[in-house]
PDB file of C-alpha atoms in Angstrom:
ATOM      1  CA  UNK A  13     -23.496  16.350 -48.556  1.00 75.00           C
ATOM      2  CA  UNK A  14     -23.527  15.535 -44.905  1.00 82.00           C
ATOM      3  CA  UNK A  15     -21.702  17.282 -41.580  1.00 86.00           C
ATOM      4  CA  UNK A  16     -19.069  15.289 -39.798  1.00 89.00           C
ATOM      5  CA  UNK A  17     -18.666  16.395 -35.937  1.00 90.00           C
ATOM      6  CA  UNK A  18     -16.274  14.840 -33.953  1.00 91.00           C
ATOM      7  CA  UNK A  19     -15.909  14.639 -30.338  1.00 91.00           C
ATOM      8  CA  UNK A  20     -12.566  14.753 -28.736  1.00 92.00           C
ATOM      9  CA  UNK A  21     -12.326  14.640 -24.676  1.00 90.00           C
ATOM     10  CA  UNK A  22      -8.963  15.469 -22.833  1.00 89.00           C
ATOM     11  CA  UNK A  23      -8.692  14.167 -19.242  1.00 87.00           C
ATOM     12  CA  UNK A  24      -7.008  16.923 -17.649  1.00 84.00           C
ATOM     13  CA  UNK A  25      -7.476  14.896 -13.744  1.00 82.00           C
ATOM     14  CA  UNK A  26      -9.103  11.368 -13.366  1.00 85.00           C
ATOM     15  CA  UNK A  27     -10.424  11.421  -9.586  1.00 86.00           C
ATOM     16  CA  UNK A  28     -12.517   8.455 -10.391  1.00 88.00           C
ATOM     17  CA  UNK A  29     -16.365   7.504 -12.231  1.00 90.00           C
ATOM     18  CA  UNK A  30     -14.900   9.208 -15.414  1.00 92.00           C
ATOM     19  CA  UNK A  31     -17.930   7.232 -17.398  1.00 92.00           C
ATOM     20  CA  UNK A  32     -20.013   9.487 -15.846  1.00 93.00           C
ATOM     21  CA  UNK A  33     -18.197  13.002 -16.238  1.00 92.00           C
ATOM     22  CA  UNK A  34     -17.423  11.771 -19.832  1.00 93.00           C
ATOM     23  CA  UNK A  35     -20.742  11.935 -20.789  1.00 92.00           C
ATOM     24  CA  UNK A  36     -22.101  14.855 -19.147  1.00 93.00           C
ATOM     25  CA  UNK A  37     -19.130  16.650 -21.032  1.00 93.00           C
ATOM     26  CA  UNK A  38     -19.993  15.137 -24.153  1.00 94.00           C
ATOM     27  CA  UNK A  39     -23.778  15.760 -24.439  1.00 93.00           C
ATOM     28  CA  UNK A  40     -23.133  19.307 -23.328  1.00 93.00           C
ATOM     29  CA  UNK A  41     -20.872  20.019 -25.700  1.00 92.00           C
ATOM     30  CA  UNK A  42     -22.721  18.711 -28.202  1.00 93.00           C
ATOM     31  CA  UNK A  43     -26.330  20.255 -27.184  1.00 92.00           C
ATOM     32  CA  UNK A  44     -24.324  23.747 -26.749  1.00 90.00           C
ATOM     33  CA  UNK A  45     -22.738  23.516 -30.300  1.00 91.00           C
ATOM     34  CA  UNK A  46     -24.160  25.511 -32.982  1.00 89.00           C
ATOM     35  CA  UNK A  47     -23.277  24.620 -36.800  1.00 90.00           C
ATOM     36  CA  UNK A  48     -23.350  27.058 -39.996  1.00 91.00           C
ATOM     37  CA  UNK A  49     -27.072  26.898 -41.578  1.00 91.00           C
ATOM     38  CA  UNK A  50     -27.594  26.116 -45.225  1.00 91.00           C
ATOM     39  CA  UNK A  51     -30.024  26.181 -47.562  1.00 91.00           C
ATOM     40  CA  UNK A  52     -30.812  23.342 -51.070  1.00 90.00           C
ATOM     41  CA  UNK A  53     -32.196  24.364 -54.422  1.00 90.00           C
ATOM     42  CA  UNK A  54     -32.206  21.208 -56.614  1.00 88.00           C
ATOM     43  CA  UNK A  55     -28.694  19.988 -56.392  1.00 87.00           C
ATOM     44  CA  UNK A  56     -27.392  23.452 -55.247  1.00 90.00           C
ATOM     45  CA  UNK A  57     -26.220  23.861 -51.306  1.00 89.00           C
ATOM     46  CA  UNK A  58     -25.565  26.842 -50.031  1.00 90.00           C
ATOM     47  CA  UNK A  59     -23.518  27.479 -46.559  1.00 90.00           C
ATOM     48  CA  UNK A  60     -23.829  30.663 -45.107  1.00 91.00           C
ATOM     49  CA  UNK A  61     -21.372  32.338 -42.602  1.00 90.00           C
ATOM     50  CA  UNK A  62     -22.309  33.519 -39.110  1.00 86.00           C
ATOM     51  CA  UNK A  63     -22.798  37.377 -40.263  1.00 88.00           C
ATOM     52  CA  UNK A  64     -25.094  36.137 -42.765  1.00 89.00           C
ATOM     53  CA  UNK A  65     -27.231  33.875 -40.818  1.00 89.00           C
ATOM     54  CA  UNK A  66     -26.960  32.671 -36.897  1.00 86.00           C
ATOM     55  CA  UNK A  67     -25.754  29.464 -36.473  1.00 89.00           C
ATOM     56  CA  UNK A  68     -28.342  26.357 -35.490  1.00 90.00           C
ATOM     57  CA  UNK A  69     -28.601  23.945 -33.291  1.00 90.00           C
ATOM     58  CA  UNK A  70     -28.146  20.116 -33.551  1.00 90.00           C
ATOM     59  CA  UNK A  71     -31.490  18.282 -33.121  1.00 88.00           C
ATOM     60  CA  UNK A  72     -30.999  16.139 -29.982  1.00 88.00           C
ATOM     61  CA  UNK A  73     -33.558  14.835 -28.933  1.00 87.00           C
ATOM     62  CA  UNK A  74     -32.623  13.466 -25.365  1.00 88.00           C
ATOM     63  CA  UNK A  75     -29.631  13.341 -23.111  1.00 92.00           C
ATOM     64  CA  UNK A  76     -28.295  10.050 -22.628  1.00 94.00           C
ATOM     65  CA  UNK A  77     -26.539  10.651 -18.953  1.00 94.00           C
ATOM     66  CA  UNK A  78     -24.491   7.607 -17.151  1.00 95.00           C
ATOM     67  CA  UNK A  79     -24.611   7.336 -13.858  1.00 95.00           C
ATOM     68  CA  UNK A  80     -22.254   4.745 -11.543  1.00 95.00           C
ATOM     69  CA  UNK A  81     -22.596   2.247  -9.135  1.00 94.00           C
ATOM     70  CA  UNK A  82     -19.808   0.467  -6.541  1.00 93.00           C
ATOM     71  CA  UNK A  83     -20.316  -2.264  -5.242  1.00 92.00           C
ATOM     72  CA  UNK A  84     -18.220  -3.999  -2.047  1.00 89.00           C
ATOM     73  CA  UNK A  85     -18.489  -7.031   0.025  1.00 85.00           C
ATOM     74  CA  UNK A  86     -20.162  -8.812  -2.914  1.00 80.00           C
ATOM     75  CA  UNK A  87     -22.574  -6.313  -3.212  1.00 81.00           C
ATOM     76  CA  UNK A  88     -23.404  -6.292   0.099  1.00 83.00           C
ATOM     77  CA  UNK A  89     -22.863  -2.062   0.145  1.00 87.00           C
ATOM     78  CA  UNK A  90     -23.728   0.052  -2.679  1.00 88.00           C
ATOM     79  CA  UNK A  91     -21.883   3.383  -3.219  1.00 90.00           C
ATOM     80  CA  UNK A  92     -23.076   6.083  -6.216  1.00 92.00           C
ATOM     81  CA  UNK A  93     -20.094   7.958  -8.053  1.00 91.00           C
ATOM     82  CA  UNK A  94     -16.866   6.330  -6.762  1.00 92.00           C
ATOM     83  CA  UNK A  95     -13.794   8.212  -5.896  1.00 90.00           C
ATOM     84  CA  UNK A  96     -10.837   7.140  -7.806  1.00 90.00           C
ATOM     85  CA  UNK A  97      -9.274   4.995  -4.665  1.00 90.00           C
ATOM     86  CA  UNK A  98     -13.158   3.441  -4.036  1.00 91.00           C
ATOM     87  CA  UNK A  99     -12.912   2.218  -7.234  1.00 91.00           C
ATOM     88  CA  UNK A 100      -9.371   0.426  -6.334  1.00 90.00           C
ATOM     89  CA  UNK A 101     -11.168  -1.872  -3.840  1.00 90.00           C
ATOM     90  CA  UNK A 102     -14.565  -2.098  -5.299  1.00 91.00           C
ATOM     91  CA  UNK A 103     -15.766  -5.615  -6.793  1.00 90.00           C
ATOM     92  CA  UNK A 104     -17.480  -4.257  -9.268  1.00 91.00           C
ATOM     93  CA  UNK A 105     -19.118  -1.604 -11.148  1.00 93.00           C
ATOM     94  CA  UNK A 106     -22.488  -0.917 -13.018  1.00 94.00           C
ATOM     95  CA  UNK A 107     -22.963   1.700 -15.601  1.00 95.00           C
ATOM     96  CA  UNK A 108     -26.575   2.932 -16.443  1.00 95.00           C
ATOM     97  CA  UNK A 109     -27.624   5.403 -18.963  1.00 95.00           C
ATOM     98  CA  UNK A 110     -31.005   6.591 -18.809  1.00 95.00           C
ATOM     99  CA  UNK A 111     -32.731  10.145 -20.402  1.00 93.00           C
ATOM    100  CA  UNK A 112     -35.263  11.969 -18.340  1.00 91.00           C
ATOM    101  CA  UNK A 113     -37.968  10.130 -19.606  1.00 91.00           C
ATOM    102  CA  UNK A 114     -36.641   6.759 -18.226  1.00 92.00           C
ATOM    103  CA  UNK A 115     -35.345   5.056 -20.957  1.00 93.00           C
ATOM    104  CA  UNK A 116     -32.750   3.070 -20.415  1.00 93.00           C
ATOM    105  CA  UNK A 117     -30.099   3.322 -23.149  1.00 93.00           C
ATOM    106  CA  UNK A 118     -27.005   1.055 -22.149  1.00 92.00           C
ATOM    107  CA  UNK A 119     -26.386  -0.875 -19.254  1.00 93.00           C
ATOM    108  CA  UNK A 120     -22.761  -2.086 -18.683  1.00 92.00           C
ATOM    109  CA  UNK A 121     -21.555  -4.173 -15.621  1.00 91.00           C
ATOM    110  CA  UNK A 122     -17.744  -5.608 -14.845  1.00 90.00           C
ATOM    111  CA  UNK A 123     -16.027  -6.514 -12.057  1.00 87.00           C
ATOM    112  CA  UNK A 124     -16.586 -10.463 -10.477  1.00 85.00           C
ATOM    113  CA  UNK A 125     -19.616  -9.447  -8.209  1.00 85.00           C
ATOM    114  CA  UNK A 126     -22.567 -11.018  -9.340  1.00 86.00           C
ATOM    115  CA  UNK A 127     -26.111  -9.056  -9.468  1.00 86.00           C
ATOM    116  CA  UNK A 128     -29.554  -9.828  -8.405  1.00 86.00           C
ATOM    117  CA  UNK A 129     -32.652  -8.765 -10.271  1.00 88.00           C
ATOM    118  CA  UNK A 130     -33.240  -6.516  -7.379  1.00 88.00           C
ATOM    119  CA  UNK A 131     -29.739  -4.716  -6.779  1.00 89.00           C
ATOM    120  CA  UNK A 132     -30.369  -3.536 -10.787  1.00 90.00           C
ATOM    121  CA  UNK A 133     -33.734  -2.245 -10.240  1.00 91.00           C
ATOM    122  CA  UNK A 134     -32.738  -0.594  -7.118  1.00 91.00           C
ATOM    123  CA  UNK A 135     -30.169   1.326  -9.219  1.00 93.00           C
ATOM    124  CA  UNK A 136     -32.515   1.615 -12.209  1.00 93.00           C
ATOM    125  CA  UNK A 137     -34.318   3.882  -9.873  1.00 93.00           C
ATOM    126  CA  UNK A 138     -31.452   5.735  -8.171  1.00 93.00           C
ATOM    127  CA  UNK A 139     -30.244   6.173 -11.564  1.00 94.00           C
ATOM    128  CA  UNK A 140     -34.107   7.759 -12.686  1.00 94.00           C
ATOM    129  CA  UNK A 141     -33.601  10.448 -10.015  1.00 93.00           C
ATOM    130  CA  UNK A 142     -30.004  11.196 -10.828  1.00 94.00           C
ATOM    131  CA  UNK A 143     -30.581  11.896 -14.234  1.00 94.00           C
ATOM    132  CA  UNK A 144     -33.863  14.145 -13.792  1.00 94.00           C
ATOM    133  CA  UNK A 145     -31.376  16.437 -11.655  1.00 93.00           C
ATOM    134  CA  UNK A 146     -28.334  16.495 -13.537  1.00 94.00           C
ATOM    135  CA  UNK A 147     -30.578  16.862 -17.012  1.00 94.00           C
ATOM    136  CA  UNK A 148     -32.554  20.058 -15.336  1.00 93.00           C
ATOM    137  CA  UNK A 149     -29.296  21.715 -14.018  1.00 93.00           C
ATOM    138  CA  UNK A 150     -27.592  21.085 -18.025  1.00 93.00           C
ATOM    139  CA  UNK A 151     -30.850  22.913 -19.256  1.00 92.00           C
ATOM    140  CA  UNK A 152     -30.784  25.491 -16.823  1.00 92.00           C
ATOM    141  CA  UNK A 153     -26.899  26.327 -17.718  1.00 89.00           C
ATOM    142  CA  UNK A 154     -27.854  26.106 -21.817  1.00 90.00           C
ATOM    143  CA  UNK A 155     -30.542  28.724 -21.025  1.00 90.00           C
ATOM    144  CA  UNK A 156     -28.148  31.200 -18.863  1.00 87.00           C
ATOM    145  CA  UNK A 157     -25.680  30.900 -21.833  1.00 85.00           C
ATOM    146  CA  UNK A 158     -27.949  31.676 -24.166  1.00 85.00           C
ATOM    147  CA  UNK A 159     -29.636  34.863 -22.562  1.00 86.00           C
ATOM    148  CA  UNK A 160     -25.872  36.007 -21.553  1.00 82.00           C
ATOM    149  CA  UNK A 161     -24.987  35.819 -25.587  1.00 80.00           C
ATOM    150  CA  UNK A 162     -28.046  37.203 -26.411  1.00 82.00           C
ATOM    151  CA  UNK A 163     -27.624  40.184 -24.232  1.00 83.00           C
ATOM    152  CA  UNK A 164     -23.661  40.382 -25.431  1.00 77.00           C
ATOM    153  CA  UNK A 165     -22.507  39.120 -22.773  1.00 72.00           C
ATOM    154  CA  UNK A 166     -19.815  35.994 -21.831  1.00 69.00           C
ATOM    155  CA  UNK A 167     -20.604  33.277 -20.217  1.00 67.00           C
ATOM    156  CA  UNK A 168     -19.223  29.979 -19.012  1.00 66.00           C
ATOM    157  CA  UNK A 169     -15.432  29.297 -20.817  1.00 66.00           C
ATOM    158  CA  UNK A 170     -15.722  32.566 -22.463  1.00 66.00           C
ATOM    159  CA  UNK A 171     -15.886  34.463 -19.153  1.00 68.00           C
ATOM    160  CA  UNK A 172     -13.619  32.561 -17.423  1.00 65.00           C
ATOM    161  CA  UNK A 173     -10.556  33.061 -19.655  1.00 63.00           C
ATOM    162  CA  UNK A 174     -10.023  37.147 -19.182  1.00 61.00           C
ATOM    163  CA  UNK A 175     -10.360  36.239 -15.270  1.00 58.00           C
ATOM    164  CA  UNK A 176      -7.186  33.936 -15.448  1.00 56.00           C
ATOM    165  CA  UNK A 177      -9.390  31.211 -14.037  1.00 56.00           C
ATOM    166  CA  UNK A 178      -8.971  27.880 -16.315  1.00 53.00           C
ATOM    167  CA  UNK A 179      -6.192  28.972 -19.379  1.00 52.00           C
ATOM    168  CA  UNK A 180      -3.878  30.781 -16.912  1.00 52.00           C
ATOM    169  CA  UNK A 181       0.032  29.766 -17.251  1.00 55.00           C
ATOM    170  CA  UNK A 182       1.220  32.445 -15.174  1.00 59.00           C
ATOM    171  CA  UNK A 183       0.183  34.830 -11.941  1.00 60.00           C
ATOM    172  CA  UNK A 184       0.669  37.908 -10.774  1.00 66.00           C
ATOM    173  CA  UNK A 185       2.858  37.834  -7.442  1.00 70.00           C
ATOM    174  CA  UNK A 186       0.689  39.148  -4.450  1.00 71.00           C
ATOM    175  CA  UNK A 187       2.084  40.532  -1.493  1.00 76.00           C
ATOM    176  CA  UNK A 188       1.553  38.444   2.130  1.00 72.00           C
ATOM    177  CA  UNK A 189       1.860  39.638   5.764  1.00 76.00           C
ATOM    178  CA  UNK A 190       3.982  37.932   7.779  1.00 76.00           C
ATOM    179  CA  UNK A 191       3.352  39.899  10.665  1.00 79.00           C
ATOM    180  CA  UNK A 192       2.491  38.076  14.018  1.00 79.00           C
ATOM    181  CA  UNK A 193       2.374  34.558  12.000  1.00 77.00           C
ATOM    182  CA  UNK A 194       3.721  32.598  14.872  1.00 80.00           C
ATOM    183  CA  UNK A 195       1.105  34.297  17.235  1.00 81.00           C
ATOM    184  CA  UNK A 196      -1.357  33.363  14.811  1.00 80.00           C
ATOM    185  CA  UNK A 197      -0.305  29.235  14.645  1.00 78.00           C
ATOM    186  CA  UNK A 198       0.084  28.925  18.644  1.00 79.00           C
ATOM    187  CA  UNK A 199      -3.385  30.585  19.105  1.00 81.00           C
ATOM    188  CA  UNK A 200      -4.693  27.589  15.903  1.00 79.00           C
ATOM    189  CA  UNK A 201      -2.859  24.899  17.626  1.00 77.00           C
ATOM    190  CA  UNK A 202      -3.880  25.931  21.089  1.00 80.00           C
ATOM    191  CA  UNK A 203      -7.616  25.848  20.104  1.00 80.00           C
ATOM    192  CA  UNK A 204      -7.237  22.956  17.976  1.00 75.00           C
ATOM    193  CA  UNK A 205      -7.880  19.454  18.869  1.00 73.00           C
ATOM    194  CA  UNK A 206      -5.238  16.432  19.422  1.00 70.00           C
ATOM    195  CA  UNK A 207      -4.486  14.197  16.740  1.00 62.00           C
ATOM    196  CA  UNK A 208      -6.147  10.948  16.613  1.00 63.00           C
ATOM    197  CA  UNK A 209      -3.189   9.220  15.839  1.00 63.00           C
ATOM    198  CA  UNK A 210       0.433  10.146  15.518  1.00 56.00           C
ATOM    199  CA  UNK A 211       2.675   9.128  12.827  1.00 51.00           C
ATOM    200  CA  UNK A 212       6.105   8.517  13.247  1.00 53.00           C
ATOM    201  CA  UNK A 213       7.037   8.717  10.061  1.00 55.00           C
ATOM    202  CA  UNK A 214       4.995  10.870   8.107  1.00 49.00           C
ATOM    203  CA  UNK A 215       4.009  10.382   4.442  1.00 51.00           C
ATOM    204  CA  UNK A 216       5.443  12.998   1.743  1.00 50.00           C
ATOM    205  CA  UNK A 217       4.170  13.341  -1.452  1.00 50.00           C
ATOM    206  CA  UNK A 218       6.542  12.986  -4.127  1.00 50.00           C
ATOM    207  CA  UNK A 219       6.554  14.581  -7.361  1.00 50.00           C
ATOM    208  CA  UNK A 220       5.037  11.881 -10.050  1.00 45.00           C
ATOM    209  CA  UNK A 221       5.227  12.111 -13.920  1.00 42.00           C
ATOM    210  CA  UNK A 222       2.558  14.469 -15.516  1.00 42.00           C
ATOM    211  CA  UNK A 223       0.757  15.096 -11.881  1.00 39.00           C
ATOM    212  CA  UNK A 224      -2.010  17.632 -11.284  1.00 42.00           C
ATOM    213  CA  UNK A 225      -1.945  18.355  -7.903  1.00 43.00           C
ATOM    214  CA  UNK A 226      -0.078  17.238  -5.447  1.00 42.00           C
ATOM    215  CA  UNK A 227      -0.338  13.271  -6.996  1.00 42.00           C
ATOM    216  CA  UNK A 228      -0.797   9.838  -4.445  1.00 44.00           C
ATOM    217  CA  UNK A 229       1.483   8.382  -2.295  1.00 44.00           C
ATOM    218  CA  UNK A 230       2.280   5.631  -3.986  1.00 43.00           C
ATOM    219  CA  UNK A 231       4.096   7.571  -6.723  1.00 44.00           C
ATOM    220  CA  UNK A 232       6.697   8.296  -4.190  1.00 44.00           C
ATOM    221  CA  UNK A 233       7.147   4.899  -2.927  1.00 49.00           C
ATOM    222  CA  UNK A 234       6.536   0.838  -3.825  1.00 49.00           C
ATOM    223  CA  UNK A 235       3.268  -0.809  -2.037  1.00 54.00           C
ATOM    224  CA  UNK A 236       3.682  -2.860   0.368  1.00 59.00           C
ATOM    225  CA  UNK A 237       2.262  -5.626  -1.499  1.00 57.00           C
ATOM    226  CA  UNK A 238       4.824  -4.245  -4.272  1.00 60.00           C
ATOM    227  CA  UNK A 239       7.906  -4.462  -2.083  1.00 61.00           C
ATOM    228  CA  UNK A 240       7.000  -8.058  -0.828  1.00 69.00           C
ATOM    229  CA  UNK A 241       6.580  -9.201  -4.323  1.00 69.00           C
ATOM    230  CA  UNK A 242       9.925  -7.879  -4.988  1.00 67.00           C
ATOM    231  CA  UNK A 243      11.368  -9.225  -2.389  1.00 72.00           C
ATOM    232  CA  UNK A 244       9.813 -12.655  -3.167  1.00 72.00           C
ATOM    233  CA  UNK A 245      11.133 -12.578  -6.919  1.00 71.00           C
ATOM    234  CA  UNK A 246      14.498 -11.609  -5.438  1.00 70.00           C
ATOM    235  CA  UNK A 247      14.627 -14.685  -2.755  1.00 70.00           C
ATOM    236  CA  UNK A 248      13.635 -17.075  -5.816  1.00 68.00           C
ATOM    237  CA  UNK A 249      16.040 -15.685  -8.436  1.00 66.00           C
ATOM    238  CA  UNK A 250      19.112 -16.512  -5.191  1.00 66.00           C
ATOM    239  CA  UNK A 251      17.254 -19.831  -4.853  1.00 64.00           C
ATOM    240  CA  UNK A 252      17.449 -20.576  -8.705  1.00 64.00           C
ATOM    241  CA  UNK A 253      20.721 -19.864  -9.284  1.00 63.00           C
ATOM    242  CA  UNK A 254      22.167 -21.637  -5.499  1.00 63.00           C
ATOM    243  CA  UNK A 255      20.452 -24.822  -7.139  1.00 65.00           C
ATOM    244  CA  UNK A 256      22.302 -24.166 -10.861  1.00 62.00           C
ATOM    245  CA  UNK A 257      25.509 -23.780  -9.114  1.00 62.00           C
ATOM    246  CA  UNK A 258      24.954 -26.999  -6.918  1.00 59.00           C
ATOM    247  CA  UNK A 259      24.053 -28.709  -9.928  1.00 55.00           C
ATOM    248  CA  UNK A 260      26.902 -27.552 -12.245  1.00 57.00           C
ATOM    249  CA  UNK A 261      29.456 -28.565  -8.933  1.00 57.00           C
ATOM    250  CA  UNK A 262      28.028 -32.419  -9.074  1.00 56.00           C
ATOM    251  CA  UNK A 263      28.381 -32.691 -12.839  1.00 55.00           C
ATOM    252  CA  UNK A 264      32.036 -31.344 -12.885  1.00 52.00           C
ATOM    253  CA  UNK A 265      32.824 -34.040  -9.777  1.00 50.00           C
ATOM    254  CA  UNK A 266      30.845 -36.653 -11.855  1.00 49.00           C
ATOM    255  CA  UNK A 267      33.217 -35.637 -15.125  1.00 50.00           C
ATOM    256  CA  UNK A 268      36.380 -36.394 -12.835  1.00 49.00           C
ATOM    257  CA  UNK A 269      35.717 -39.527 -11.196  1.00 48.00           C
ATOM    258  CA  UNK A 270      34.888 -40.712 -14.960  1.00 48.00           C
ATOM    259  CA  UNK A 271      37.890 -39.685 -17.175  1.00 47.00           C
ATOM    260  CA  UNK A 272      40.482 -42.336 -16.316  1.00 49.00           C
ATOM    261  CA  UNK A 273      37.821 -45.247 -16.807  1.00 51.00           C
ATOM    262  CA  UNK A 274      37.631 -45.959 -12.992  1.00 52.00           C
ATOM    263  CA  UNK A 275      34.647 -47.971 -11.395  1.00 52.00           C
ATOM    264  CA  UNK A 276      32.411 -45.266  -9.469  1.00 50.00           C
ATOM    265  CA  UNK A 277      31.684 -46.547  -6.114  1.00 51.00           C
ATOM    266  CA  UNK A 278      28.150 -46.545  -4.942  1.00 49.00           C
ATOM    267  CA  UNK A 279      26.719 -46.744  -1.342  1.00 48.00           C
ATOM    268  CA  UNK A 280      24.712 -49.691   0.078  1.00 50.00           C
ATOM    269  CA  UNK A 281      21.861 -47.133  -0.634  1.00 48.00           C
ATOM    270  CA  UNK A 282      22.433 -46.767  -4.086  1.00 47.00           C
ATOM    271  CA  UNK A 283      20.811 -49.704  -6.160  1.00 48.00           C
ATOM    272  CA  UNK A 284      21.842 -47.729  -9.683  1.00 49.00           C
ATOM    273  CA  UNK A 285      24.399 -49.339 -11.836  1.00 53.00           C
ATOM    274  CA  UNK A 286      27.109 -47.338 -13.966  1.00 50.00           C
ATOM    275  CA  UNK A 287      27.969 -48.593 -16.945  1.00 52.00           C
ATOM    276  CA  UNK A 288      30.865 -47.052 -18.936  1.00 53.00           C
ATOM    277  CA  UNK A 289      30.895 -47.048 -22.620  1.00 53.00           C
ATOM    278  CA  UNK A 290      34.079 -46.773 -24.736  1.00 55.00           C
ATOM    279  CA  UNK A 291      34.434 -44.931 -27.577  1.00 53.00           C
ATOM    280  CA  UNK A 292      33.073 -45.929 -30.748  1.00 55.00           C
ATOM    281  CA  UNK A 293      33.856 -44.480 -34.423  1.00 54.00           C
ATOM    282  CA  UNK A 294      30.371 -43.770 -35.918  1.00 50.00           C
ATOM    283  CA  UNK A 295      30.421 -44.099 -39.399  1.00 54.00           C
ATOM    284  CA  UNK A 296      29.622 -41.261 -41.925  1.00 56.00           C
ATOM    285  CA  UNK A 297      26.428 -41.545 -43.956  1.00 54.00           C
ATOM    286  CA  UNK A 298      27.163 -40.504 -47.842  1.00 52.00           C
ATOM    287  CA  UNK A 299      24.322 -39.117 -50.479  1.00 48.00           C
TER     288      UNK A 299
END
């Protein structure tokens, strides 16, 4: 008899380098989970509950953390944890996992840059000091759990949910002075610097499907590129069917000059010759 654990991870917002927030989430999870204890006699296993015996630990013995690299102008510029637009114009990405003892576990590159030996032992060692601070700040969380359960405390998710601070569907309406608010904004805008740059029209954000937040702009809107691709497709589909229409109006003239049996006359241009058949009766083959 064996355990099964499975791991499932819900995106709830992808801001970009979700490689790397996927595994921090999944080693934590899995270092902070505790399963039932048990205890063989011969062929005999025995599972006890949690008011019979406190739960154990999994034995993990390192933390596999991924860390990402952009890179732009054919890796010219190197850029650690890309945003979710960086990685839109990036040409290409490298994935390291290392463990705080420098081990490298997986190393996954795409995009159509092209790496050096350098550029991936320049991120080998970014990637060694990443993971030494991210590892001693997921130990130092594991500890404060434990000493706030020990002590009968909550901690982490636990505390969070009776302060309406993750699972909250719903809050209580607060009220807010509006008293002197339009002394309040000319004093802000009086103090406040000029814009850079002034936008005729400005951009709104418009609701998108399944948002968190307030979404992109594009969701409102086509992309430029998108609208002159559209525009393109529509130009050729007029152009298509101007040329089926031309061709369909020759044809029917060709038809016409043809049905009486007349001679066609060509142009000095014209070298072709027409040649019009009569009518034959085909005959029928039988089995």
């Amino acid at each position: 008899q064996v355990w099964q654990i499975r791991l499932d991870m819900h995106l709830l917002n992808h801001d970009g380098n979700i490689t790397d927030a996927a595994s921090i989430a999944g080693i934590v999870a899995l270092c902070h989970f505790r399963r039932p204890d048990v205890s063989v006699q011969g062929e005999e296993v025995t599972v006890y509950t949690p008011e019979e015996r406190d739960p154990v630990p999994l034995s993990i013995h390192h933390m596999p953390i991924c860390v990402s690299f952009a890179f732009f102008h054919q890796g010219t510029y190197l850029l650690v944890d890309p945003t979710e637009r960086e990685e839109r114009v990036m040409d290409g990405l490298l994935v390291i996992a290392m463990n705080k003892h420098h081990e490298i576990c997986t190393i996954q590159s795409s995009g159509v840059v092209m790496l050096v030996q350098d550029q991936i032992l320049r991120c080998s060692k970014i990637t060694a000091v990443k993971v030494a601070e991210i590892t001693e700040l997921i130990q130092k969380a594991l500890e404060n759990d434990q000493k706030a359960r020990k002590e009968g405390g909550k901690f982490g998710f636990a505390e969070s949910i009776p302060n309406q601070r993750i699972t909250v569907f719903k809050m209580e309406s607060a009220a807010v002075d509006t008293n002197d608010v339009e002394e309040q904004a000319g004093e802000i805008i009086a103090k406040a610097d000029p814009p850079a740059e002034v936008f005729a029209n400005p951009v709104l954000h418009t609701p998108g499907t399944a948002q968190i937040g307030e979404g992109i702009e594009s969701w409102g809107d086509l992309e430029e590129s998108e609208k002159e691709e559209a525009e393109e497709e529509e130009g050729d589909s007029e152009a298509a069917a101007f040329e089926c229409e031309k061709v369909e109006t020759e044809d029917t003239s060709t038809r016409r000059e043809t049905k009486n049996n007349e001679p066609i006359v060509l142009s000095d241009s014209e070298e072709e010759e027409v040649v019009i058949l009569e009518p034959q009766e085909v005959p029928r083959k039988t089995r």
